[in-house]
GROMACS .gro file of C-alpha atoms in nm:
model
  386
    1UNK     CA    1   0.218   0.884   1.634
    2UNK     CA    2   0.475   1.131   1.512
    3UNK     CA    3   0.418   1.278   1.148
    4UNK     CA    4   0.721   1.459   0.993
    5UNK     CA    5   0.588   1.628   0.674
    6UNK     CA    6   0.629   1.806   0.371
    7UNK     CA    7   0.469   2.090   0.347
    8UNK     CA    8   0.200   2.105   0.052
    9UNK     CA    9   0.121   2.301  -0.291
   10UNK     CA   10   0.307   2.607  -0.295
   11UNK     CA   11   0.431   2.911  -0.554
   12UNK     CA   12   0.720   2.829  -0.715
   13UNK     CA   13   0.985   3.051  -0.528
   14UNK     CA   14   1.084   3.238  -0.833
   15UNK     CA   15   0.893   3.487  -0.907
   16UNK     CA   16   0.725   3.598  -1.291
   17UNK     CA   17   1.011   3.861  -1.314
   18UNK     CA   18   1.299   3.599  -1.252
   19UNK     CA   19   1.495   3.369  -1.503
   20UNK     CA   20   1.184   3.163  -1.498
   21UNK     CA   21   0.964   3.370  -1.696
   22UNK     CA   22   1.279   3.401  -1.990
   23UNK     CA   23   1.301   3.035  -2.015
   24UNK     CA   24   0.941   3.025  -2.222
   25UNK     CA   25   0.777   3.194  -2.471
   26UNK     CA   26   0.439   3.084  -2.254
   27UNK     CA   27   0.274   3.219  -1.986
   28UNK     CA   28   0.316   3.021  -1.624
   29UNK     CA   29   0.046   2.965  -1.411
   30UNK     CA   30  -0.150   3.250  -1.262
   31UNK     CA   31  -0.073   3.205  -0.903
   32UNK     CA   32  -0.293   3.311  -0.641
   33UNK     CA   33  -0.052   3.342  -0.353
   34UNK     CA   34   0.272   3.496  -0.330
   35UNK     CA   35   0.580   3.314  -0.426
   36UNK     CA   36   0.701   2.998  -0.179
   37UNK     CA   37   0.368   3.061  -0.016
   38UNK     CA   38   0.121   2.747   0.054
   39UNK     CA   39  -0.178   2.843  -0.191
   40UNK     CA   40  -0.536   2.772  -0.150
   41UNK     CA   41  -0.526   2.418  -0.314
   42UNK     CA   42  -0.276   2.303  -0.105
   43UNK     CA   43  -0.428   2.442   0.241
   44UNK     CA   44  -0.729   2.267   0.088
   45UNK     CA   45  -0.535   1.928   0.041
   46UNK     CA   46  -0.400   1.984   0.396
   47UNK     CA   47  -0.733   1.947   0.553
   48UNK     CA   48  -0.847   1.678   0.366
   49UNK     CA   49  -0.523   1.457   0.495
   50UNK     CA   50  -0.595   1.583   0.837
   51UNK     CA   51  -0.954   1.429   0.799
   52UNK     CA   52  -0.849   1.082   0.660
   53UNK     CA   53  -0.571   1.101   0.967
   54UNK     CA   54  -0.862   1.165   1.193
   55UNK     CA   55  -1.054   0.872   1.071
   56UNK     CA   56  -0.772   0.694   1.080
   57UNK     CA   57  -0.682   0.752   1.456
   58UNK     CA   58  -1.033   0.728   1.561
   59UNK     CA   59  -1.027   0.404   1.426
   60UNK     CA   60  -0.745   0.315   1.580
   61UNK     CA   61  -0.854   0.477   1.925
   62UNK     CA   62  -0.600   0.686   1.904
   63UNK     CA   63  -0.834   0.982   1.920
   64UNK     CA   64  -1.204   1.009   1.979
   65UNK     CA   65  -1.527   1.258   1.765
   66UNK     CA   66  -1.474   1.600   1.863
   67UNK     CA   67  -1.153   1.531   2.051
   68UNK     CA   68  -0.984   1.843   2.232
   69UNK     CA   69  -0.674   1.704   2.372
   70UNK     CA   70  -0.469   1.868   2.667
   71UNK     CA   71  -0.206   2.114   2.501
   72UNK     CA   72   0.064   1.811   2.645
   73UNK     CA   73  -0.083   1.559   2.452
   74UNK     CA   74  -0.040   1.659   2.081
   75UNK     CA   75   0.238   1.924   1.964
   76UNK     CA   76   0.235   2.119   1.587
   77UNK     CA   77   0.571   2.256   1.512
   78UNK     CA   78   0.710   2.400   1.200
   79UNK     CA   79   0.938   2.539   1.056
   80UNK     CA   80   0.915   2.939   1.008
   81UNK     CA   81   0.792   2.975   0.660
   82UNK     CA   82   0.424   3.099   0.560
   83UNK     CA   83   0.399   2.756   0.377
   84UNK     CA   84   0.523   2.490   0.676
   85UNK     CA   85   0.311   2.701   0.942
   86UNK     CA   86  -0.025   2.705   0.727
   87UNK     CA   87  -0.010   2.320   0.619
   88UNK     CA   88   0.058   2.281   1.002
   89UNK     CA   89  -0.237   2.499   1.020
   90UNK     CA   90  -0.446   2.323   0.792
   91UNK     CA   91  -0.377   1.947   0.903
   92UNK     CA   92  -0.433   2.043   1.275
   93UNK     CA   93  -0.810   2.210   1.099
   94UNK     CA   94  -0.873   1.894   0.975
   95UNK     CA   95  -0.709   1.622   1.262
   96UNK     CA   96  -0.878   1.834   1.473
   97UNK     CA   97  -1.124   2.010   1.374
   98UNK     CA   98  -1.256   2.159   1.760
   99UNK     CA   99  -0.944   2.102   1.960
  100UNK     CA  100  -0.754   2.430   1.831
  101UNK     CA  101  -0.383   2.330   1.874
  102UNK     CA  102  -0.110   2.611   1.893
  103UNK     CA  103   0.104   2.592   1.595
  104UNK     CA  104   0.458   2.617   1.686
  105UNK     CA  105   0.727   2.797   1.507
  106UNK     CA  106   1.062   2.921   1.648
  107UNK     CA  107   1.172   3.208   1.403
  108UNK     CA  108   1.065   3.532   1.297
  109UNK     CA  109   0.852   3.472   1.013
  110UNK     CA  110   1.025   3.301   0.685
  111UNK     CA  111   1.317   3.280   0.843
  112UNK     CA  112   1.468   2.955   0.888
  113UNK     CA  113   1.499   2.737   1.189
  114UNK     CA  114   1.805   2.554   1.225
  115UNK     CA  115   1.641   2.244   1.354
  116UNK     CA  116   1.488   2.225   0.990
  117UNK     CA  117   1.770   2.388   0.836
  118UNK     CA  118   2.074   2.368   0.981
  119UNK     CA  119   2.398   2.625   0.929
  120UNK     CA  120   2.654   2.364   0.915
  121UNK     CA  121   3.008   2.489   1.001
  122UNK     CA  122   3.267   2.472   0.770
  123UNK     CA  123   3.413   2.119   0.809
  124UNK     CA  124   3.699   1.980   0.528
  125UNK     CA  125   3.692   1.616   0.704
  126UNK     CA  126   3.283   1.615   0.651
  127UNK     CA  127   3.308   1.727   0.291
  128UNK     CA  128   3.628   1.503   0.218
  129UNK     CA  129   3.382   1.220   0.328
  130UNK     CA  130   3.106   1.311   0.155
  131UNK     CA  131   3.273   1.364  -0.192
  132UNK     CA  132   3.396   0.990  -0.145
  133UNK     CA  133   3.054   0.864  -0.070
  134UNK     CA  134   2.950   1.015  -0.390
  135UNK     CA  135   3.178   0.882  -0.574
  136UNK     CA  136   3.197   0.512  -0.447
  137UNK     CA  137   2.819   0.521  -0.526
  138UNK     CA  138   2.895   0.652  -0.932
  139UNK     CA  139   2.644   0.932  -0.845
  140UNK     CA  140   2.839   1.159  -1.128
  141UNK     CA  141   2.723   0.914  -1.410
  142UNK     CA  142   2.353   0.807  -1.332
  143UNK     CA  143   2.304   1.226  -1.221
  144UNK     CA  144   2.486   1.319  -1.550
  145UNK     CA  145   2.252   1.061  -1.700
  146UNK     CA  146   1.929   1.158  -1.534
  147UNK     CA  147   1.956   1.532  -1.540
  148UNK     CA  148   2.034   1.549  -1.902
  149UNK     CA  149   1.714   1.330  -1.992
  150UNK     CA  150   1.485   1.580  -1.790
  151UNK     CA  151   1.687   1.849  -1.959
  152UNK     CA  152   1.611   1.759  -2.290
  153UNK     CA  153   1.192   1.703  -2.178
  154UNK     CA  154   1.200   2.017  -2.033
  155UNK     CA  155   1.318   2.191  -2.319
  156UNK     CA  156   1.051   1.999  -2.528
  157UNK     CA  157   0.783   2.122  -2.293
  158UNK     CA  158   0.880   2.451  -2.226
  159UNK     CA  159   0.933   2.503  -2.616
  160UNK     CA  160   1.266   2.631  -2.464
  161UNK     CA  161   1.426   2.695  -2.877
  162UNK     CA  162   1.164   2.943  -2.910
  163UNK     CA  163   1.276   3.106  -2.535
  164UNK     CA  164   1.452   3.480  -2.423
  165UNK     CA  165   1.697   3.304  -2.222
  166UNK     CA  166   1.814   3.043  -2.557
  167UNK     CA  167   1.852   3.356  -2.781
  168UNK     CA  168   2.050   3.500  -2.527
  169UNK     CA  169   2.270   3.156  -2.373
  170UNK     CA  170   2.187   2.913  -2.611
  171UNK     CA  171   2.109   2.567  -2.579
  172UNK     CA  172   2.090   2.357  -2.273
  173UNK     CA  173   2.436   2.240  -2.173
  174UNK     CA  174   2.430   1.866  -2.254
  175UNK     CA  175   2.781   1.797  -1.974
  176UNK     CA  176   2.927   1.951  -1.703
  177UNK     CA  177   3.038   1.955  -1.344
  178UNK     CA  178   2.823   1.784  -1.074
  179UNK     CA  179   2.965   1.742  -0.724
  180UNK     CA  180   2.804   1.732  -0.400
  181UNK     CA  181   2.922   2.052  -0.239
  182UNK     CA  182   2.776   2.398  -0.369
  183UNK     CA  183   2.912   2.743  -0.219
  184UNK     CA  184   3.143   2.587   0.043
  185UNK     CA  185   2.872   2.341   0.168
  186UNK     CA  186   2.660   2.059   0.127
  187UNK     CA  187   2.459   2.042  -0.189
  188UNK     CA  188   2.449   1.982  -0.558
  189UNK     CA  189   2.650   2.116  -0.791
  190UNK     CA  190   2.543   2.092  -1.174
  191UNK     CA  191   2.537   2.255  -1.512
  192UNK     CA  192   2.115   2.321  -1.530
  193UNK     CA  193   2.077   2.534  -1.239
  194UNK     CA  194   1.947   2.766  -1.435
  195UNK     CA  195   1.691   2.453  -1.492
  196UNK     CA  196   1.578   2.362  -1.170
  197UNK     CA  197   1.329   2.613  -1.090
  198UNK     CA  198   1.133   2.546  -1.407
  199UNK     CA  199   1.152   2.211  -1.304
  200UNK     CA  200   0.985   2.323  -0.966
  201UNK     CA  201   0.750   2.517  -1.133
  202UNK     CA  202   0.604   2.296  -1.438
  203UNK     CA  203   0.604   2.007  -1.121
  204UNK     CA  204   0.353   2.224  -0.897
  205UNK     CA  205   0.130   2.374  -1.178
  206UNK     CA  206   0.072   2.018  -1.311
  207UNK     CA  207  -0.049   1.967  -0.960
  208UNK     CA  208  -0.223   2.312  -0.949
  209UNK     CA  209  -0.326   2.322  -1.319
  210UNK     CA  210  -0.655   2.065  -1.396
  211UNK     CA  211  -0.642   2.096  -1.747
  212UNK     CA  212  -0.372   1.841  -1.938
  213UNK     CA  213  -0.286   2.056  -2.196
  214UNK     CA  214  -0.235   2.404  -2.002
  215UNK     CA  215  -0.028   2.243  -1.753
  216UNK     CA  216   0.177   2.107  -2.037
  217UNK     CA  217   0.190   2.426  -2.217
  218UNK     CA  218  -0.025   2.281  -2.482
  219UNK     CA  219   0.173   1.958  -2.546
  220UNK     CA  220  -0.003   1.618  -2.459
  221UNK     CA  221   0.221   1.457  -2.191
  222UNK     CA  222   0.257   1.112  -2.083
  223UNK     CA  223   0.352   1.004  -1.712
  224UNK     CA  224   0.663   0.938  -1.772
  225UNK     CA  225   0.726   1.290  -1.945
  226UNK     CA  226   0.592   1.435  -1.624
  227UNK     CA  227   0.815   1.241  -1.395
  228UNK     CA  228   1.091   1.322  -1.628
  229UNK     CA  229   1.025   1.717  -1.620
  230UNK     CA  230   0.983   1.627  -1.237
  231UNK     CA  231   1.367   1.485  -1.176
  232UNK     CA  232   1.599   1.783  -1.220
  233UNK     CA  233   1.480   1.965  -0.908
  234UNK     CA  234   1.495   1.600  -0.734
  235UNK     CA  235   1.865   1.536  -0.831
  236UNK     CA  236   2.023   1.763  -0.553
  237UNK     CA  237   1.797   1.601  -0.316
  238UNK     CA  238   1.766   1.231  -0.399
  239UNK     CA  239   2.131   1.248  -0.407
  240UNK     CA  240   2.154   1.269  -0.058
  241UNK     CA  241   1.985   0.934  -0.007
  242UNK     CA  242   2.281   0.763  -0.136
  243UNK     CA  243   2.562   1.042   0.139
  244UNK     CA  244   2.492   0.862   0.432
  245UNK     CA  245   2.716   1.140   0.629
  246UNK     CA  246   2.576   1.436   0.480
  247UNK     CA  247   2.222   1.305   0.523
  248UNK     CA  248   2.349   1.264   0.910
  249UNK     CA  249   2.497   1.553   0.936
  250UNK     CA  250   2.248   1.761   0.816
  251UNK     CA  251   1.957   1.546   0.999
  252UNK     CA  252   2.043   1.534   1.348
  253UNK     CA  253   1.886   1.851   1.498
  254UNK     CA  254   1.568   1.740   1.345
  255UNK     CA  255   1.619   1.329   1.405
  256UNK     CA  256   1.682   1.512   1.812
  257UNK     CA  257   1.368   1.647   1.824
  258UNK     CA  258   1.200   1.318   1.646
  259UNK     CA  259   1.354   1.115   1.955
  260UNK     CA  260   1.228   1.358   2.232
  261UNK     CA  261   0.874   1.295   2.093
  262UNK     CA  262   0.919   0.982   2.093
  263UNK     CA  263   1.004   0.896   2.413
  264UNK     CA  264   0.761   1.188   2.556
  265UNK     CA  265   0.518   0.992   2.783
  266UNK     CA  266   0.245   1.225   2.766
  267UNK     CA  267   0.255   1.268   2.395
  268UNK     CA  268  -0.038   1.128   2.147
  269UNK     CA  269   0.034   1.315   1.833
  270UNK     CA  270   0.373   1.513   1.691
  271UNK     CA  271   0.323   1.725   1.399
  272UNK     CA  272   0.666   1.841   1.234
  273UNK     CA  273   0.605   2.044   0.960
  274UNK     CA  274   0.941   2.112   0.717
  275UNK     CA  275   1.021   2.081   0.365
  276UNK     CA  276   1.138   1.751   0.051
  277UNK     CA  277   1.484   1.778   0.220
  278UNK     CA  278   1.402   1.660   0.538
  279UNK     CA  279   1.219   1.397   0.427
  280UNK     CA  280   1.556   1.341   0.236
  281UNK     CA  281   1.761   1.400   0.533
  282UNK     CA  282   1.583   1.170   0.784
  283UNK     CA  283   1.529   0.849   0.576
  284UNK     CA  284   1.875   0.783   0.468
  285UNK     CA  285   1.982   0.892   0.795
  286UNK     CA  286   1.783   0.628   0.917
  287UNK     CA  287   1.904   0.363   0.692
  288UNK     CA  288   1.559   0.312   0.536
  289UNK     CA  289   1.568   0.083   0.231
  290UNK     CA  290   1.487   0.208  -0.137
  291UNK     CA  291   1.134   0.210  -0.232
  292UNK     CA  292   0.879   0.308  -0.478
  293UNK     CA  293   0.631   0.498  -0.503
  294UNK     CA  294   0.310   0.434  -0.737
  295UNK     CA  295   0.107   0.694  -0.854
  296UNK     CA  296   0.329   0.980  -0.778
  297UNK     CA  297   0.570   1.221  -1.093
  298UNK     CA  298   0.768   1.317  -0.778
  299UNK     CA  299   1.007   1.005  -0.702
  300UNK     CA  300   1.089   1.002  -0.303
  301UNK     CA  301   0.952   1.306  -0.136
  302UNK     CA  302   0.605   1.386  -0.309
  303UNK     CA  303   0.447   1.711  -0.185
  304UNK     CA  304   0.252   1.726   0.119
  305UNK     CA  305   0.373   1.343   0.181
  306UNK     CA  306   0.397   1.235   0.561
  307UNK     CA  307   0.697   0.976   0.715
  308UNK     CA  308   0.446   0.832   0.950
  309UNK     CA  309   0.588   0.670   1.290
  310UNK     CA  310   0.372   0.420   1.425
  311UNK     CA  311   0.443   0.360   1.821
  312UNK     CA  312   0.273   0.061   1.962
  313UNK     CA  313   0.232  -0.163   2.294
  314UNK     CA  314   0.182  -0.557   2.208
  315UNK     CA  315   0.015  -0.729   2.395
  316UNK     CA  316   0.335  -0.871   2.556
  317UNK     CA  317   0.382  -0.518   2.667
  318UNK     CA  318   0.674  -0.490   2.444
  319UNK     CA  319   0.669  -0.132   2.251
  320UNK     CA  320   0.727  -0.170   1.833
  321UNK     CA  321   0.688   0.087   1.572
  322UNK     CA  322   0.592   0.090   1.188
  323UNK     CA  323   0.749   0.345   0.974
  324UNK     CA  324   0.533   0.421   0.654
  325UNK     CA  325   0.495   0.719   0.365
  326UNK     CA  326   0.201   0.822   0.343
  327UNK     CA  327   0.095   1.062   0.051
  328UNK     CA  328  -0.161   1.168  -0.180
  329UNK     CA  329  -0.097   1.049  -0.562
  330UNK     CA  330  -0.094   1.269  -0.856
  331UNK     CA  331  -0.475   1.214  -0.957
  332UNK     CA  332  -0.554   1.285  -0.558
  333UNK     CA  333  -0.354   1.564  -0.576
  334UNK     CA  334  -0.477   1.763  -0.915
  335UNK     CA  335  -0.867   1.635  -0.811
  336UNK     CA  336  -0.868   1.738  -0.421
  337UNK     CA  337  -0.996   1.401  -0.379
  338UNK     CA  338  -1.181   1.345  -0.026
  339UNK     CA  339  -0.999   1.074   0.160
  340UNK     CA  340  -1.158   0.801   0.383
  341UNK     CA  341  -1.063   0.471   0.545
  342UNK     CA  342  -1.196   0.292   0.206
  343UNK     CA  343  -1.056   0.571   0.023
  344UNK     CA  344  -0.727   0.618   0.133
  345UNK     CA  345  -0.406   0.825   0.038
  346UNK     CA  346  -0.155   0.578  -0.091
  347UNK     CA  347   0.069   0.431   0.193
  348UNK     CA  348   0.435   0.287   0.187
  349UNK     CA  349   0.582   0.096   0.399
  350UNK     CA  350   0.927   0.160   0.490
  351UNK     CA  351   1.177  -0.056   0.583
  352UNK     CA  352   1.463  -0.012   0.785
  353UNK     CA  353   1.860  -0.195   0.688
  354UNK     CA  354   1.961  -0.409   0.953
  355UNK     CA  355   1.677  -0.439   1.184
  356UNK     CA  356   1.402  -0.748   1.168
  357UNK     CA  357   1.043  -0.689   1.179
  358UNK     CA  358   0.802  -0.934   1.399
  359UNK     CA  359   0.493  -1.121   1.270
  360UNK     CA  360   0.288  -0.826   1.252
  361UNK     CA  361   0.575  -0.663   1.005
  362UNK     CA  362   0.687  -0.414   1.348
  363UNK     CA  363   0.973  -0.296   1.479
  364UNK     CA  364   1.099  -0.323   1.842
  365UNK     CA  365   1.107   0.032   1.986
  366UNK     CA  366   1.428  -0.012   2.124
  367UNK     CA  367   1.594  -0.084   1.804
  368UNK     CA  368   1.446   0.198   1.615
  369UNK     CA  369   1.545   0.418   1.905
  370UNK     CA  370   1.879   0.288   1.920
  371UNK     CA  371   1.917   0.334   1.545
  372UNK     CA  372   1.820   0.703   1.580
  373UNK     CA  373   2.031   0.800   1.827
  374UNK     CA  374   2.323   0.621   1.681
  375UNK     CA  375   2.215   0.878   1.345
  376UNK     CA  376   2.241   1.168   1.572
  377UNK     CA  377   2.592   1.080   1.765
  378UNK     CA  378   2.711   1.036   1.433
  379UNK     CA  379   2.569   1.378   1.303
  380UNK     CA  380   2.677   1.577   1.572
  381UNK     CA  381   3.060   1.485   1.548
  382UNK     CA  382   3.011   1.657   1.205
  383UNK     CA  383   2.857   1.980   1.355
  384UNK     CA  384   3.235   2.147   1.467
  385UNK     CA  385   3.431   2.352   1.295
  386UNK     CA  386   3.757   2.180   1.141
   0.00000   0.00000   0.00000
């Protein structure tokens, strides 16, 4: 099994000095932790996935109670930030709870590693591509769309009128520019980025936050305002799902590793431990279908969810593979619900353009390798200068 996640509950990365704190006449959150780092909840969420995996692979035979595998057999690695390392940390506490696994990073601490985050070089023909793609799929008008409508519940929820920052800049820009490239590279342009970390924030203390009405900043909220407040820090990233190049380009270090595990004879388990974007990165890269997912205010890459590669032997000694998302939902999440085999996290399965699925709903091996390496040759032409 390889599991490439997101890490879980953090800090929002701005800080209570930053814009963020201007943009309110309320008080945010008292975090525990310091900013971008994984706080307590989440660590605690972390283990309680690792114990429903447990079960899980027990079940399956996968593992065995009290299970200390050889150091070959299962392999944490994340990338170098407090909060990927410790919900490494915590999943291995819980998957395995006496076998003490070495959690792998690569970098000095918080600093990035550019098989999670890679540098790309500057690259005109990439970027010429990439704007196209955007605009053959009419992102400009349903992003336009979208991000105003989360705009305009933010403001509502945020009592953003009575805010520092709207005495000061006045109201919420209702057009402008959005393009796919930001600071001569990959990633969204738009007129709210002054937005998109309250977005971040009023999205993790609605997770961190039990009570309704403090998390809303005493308004009474309905799902759909939540996934609404939710969407404006998911625009630069969801985008990507429909930038088949960029999502390649920017995927292929990390689809490299993915491959290497997978073909790794001696390997049980994979942990990869990284961030919503490489969720965002892989899937499209991997031509997975559009889905939905129930239960959750995030829309594609909830926090703390899990892609999920299944590899299998049938018994006509053909190797398949299921691809799934697995995640906790927003009640699991704001209740540190206890997961079991009858009580699961919610699971989706993922489906793959192109390829055809046997009886049991599996993939051949072969074709889902194929399809990965085919992501990566294409990624890596990208990956020179022009």
């Amino acid at each position: 099994m390889l599991i490439l996640s997101r890490h879980n509950i953090r800090a929002p990365l701005a800080g209570r000095d930053s814009t963020l704190a201007k943009l309110t006449p309320h008080n945010w959150f008292a975090w525990q932790c310091a900013p971008g780092e994984l706080s307590p909840r989440g660590g605690e969420l972390e283990v309680l996935m690792g114990q429903y995996f447990r079960q899980w692979l027990e079940h399956e035979q996968l593992l065995f109670p009290h299970a200390q595998p050889q150091p070959q057999e299962v392999r944490f690695y994340a990338n170098s930030f407090q909060r990927t390392i410790a919900t490494a940390h915590y999943f291995s506490t819980g998957l395995l709870p006496v076998g003490n696994p070495t959690i792998e990073y690569h970098q000095e601490l918080n600093e990035a590693d550019p098989v999670f985050w890679p540098d790309l070089p500057h690259n005109e023909a990439l970027y010429q591509q990439v704007r196209q793609e955007f605009h053959e799929a009419g992102l400009e008008k349903k992003l336009q769309e979208r991000g105003l409508r989360s705009c305009q519940v933010l403001a509502k929820i945020l009592d953003y009128n009575r805010s520092a920052y709207a005495a000061k800049h006045g109201p919420i820009p209702r057009t402008g520019a959005i393009a796919p490239l930001k600071d001569g590279g990959i990633g969204l342009t738009t007129p709210w980025n002054a937005w998109i970390p309250a977005s971040d924030a009023l999205t993790l203390q609605y997770y961190e936050e039990a009570d309704d009405l403090r998390a809303g900043f005493g308004h009474k909220l309905t799902e759909t305002d939540w996934k609404d407040a939710a969407a404006l820090k998911e625009l630069g990233i969801n985008s990507l799902f429909q930038t088949p190049t960029a999502a390649k380009a920017l995927a292929a270090p990390l689809l490299t590793v993915m491959e290497q595990e997978l073909t790794n004879s001696q390997r049980k388990i994979t942990f990869l431990g990284g961030h919503d974007v490489n969720l965002a990165e892989v899937l499209p890269a991997l031509e997975v279908m559009d889905y939905k997912l129930p239960n959750s205010i995030e829309e594609k890459t909830p926090i703390g969810a899990k892609l999920v590669i299944e590899k299998r032997q049938g018994q006509d000694g053909e190797e398949y593979a299921a691809l799934s998302l697995v995640y906790a939902n927003a009640n699991q999440l704001r209740q540190r619900t206890p997961f079991s085999l009858n009580h699961p996290p919610e699971r989706v399965r993922l489906h793959l353009k192109g390829l055809t699925t046997n009886a049991a709903g599996l993939y051949r091996f072969c074709d889902l390798q194929q399809r990965i390496q085919s992501a990566i040759q294409e990624g890596q032409r990208w990956q020179k200068e022009s």
